[in-house]
Short mmCIF file of C-alpha atoms in Angstrom, two decimals:
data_model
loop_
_atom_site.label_atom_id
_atom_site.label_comp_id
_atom_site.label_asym_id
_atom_site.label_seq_id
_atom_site.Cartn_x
_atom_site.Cartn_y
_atom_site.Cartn_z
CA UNK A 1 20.05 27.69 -82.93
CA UNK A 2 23.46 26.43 -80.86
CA UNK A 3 23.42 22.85 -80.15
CA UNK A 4 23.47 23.23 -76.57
CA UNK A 5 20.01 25.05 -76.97
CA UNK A 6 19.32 21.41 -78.85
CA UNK A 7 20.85 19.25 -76.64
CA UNK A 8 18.97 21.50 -73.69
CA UNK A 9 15.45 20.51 -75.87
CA UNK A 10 16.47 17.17 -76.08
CA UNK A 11 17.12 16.34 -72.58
CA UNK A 12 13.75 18.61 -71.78
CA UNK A 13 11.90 15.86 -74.01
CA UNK A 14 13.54 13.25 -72.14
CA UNK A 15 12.87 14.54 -69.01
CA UNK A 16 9.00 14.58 -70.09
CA UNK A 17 8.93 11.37 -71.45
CA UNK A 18 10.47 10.23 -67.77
CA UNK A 19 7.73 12.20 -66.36
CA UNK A 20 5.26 10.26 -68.47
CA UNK A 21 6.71 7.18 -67.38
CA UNK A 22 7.31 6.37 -70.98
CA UNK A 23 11.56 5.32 -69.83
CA UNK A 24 12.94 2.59 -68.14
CA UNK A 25 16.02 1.44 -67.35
CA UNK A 26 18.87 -0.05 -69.48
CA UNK A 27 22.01 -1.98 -67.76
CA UNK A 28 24.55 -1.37 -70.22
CA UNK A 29 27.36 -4.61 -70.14
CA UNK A 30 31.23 -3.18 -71.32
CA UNK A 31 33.23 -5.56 -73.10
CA UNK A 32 34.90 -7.33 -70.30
CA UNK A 33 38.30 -6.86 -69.18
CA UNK A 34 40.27 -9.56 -69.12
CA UNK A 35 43.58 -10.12 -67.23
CA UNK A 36 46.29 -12.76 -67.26
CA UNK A 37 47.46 -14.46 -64.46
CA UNK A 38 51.51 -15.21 -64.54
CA UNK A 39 51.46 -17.49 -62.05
CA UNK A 40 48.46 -19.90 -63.13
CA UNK A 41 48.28 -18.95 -66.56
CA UNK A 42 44.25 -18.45 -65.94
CA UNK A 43 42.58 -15.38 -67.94
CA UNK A 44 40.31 -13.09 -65.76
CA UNK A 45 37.25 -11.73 -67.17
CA UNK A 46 34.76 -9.14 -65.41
CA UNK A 47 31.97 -7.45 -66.47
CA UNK A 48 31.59 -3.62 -65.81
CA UNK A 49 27.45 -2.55 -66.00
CA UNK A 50 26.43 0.92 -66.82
CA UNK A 51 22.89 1.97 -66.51
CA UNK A 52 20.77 4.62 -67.97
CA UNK A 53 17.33 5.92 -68.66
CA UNK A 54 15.97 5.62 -72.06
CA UNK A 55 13.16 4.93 -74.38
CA UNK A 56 12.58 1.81 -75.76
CA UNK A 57 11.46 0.93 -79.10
CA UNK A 58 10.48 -2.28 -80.79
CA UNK A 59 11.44 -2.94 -84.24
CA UNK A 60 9.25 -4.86 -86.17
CA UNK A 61 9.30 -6.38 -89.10
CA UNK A 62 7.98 -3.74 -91.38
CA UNK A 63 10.43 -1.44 -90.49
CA UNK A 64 13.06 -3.46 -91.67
CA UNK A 65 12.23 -4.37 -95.35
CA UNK A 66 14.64 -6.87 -96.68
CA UNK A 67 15.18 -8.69 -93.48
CA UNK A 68 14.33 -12.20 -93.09
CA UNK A 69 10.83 -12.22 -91.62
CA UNK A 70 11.55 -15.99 -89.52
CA UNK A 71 14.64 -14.37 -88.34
CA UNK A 72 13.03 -11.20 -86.85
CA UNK A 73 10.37 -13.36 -84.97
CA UNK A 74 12.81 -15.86 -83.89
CA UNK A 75 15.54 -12.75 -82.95
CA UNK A 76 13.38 -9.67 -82.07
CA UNK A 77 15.15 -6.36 -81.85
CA UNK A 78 14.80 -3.14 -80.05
CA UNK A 79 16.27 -0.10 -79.90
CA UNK A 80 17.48 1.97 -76.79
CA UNK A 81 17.08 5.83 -77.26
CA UNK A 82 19.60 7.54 -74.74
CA UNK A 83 19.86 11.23 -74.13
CA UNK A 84 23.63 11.65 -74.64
CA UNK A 85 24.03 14.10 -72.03
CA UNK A 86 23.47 11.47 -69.76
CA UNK A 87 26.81 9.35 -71.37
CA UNK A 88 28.58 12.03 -69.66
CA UNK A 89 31.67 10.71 -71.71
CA UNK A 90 31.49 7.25 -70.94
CA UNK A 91 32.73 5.17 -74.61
CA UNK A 92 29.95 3.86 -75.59
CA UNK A 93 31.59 2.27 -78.23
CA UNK A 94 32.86 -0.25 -75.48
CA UNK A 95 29.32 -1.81 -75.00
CA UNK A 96 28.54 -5.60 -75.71
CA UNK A 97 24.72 -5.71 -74.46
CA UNK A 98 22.46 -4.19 -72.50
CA UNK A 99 19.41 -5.77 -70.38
CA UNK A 100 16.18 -3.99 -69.78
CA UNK A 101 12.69 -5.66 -68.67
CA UNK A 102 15.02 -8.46 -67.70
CA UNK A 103 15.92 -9.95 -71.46
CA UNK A 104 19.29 -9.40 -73.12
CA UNK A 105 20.06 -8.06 -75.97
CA UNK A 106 23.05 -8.13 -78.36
CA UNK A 107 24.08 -4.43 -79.65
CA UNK A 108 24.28 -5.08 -83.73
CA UNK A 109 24.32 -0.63 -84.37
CA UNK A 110 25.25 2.47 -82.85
CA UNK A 111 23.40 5.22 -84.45
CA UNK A 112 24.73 8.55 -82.70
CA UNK A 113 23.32 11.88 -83.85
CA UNK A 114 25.24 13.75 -81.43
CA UNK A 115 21.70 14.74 -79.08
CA UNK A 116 20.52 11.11 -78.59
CA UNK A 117 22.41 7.63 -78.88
CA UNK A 118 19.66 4.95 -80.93
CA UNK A 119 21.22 1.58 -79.75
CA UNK A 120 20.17 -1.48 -81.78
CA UNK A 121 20.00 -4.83 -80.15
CA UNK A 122 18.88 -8.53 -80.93
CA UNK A 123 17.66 -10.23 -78.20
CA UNK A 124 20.12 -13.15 -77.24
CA UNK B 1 77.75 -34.25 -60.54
CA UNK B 2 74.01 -33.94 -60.24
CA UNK B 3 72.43 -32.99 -63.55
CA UNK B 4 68.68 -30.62 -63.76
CA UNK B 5 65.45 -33.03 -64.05
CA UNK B 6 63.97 -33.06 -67.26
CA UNK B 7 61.00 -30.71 -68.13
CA UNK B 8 58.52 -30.11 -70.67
CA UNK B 9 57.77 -27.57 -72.20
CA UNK B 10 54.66 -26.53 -70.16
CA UNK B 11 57.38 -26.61 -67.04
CA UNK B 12 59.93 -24.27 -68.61
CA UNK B 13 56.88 -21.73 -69.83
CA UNK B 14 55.79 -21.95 -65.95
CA UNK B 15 58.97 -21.39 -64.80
CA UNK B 16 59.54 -18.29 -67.05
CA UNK B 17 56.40 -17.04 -66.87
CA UNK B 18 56.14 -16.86 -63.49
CA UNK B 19 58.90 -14.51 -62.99
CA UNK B 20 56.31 -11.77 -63.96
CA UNK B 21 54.43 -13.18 -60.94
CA UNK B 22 57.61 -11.97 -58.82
CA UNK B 23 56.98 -8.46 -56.49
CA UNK B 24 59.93 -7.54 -57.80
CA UNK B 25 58.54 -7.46 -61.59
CA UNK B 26 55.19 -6.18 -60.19
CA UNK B 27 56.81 -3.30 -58.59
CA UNK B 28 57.71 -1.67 -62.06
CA UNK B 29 53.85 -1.15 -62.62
CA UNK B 30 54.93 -2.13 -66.16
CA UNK B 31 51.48 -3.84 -68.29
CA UNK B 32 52.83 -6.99 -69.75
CA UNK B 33 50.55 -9.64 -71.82
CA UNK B 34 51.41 -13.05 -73.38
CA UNK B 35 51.02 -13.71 -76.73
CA UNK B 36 47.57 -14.76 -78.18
CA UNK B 37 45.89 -12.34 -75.47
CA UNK B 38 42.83 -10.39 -77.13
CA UNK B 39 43.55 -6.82 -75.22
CA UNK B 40 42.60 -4.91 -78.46
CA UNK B 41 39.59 -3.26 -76.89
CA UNK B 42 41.83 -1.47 -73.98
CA UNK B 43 45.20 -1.25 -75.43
CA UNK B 44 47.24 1.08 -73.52
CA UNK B 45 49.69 3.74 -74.75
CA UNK B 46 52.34 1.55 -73.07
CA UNK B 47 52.66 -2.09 -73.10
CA UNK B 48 54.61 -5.05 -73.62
CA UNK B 49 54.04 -8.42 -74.98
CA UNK B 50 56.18 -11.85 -74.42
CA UNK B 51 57.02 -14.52 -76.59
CA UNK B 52 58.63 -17.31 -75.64
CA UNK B 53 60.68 -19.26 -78.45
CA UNK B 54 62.10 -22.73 -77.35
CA UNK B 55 64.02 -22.88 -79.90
CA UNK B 56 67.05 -25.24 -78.96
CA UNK B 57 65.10 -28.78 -77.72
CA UNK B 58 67.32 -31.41 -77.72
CA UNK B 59 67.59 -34.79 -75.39
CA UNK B 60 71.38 -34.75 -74.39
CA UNK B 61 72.37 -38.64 -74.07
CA UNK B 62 75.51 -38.17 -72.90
CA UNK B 63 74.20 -36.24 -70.07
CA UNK B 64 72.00 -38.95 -68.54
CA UNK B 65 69.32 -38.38 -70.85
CA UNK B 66 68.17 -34.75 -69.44
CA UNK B 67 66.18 -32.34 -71.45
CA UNK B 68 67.81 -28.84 -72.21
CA UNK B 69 65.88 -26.55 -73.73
CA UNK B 70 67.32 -23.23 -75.10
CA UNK B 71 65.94 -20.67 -76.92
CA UNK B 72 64.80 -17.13 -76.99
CA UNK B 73 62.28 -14.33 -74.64
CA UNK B 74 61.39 -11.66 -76.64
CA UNK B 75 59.43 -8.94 -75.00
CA UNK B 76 57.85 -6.39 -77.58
CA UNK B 77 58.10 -2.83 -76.13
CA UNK B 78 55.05 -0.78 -77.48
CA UNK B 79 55.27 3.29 -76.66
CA UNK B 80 53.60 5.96 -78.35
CA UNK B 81 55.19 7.43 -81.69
CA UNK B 82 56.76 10.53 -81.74
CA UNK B 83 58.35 10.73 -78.12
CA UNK B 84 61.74 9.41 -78.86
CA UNK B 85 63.16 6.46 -78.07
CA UNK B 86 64.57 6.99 -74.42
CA UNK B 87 61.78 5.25 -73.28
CA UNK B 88 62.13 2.08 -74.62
CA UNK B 89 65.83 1.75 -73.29
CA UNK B 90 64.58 2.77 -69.69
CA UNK B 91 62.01 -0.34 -70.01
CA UNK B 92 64.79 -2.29 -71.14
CA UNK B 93 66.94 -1.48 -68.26
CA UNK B 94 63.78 -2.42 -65.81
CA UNK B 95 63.68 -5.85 -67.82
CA UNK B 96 67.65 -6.28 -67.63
CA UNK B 97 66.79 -6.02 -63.82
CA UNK B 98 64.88 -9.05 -63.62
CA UNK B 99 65.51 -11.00 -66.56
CA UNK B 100 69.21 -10.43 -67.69
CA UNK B 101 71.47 -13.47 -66.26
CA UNK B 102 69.61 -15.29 -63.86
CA UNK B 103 69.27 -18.30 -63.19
CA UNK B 104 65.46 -19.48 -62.85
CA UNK B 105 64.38 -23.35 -61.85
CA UNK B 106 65.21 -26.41 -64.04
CA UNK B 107 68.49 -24.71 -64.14
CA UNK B 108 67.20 -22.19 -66.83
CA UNK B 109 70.09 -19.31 -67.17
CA UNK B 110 69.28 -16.34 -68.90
CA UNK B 111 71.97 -14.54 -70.72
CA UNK B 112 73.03 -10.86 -72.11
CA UNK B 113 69.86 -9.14 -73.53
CA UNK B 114 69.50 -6.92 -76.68
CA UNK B 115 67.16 -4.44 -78.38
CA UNK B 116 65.98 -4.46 -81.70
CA UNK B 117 63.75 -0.80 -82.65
CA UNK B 118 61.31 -1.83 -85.16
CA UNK B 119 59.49 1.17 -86.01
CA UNK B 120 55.83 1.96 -86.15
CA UNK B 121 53.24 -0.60 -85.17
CA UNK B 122 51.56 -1.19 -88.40
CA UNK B 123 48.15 -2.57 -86.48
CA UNK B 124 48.37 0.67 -84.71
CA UNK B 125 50.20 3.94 -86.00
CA UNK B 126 50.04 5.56 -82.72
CA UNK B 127 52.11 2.86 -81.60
CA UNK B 128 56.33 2.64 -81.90
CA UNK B 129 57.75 -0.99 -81.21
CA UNK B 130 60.83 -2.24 -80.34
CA UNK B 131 61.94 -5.97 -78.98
CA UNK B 132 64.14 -6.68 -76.38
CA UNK B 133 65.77 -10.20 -76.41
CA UNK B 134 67.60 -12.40 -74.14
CA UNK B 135 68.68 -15.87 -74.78
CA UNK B 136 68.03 -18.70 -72.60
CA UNK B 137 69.36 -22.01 -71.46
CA UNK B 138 68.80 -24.58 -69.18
CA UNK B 139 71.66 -26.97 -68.42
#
């Protein structure tokens, strides 16, 4: 089997899980870029969002053995599932945190299998 | 004979700073950062950085009292490795244009400028570096 016939399958699943209303939306926040004033010696920052569909998945405390049970409750974590197709090159590398169901999260892992992007984050 | 107010340091680093402010700098489309920036996460293929060394303080007495500072600009040329060096003089030339003997406020004067190639960037191996110097004074 190629991998486009895989990555074809995997975006079919995720279009059926959007179908199923089982996705919602994640705002993806870039590191910011930052710029330097000469004349005022201020530094700039902006924030660049990038959203996309995904599942979402919540971690609990089962699933991660060795983890500090007071810590999980106090920091929960989820995971953002993205199709990768839908990247469509962006550098995903370059994301700080992502918002969905209006809470933020912190990304602590990238876990990219080359079909879907699993995104950890700890809610800030 | 009238003789430059003192300034402090935060006045000269204005004062040379700010010439990157100018339209004439601007122009050159060249990306230049201070020191201490944090632009790791979008370095470019081509940048500079600036340093600014007051080197020479000193409280001249026998000039009413007046603070000249001298010292040193160093602008660190970054390129990418393996395409010569040709560029690093044409960036040089661009900085000779506004920074090479001039004479800024507080009586700063900028003198002759030279380049230094250092080799590879060891943070960054994709990177070649070279530093471009001119001396300053302010009288």
């Amino acid at each position: 089997m190629t991998s486009s016939l895989v990555h074809t399958g995997v975006a079919m699943a995720f279009d059926i899980l959007q179908g199923m209303g089982l996705t919602q939306q994640f705002d993806f926040i870039l590191n910011t870029d930052r710029t330097y004033d000469w004349d005022t010696g201020d530094v700039g920052e902006t924030d660049t969002t990038i959203s996309f569909q995904g599942v979402l998945e919540e971690i609990n405390i089962e699933q991660e053995t060795g983890t500090d049970a007071s810590d999980m409750l106090e920091n929960p974590r989820v995971k953002a599932i993205i199709d990768k197709t839908e990247l469509n090159g962006v550098d995903y590398s370059r994301f700080d945190s992502f918002i969905t169901d209006a809470i933020s999260y912190s990304i602590v892992e990238f876990v990219d299998n080359q079909y879907s992007l699993e995104i950890t984050g700890v809610q800030e | 004979m009238t003789f430059a107010p003192s300034a402090s340091y935060s006045q000269f680093v204005d004062e040379i700073e700010g010439t990157f402010a100018d339209p004439e700098w601007t122009a050159l489309g060249l990306v230049l950062y201070p020191s201490n920036f944090d632009y790791s996460d979008k370095r470019p293929a081509e940048y500079l950085v600036l340093e600014i060394l007051p080197s020479d303080a000193l409280t001249d007495s026998q000039w009413g009292g007046g603070t000249r500072i001298g010292g040193l600009l160093i602008i660190q040329i970054y390129i990418p490795v393996n395409t010569g060096s040709r560029r690093v003089y044409a960036i040089a030339d661009n900085l000779d244009d506004v920074l090479q003997k001039k004479v800024l406020g507080y009586n700063i004067q900028t003198g002759g400028s030279s380049i230094q190639l250092k080799g590879n960037d060891p943070d960054n191996p994709a990177l070649f570096r070279a530093d471009y110097t001119v001396r300053f004074n302010s009288y």
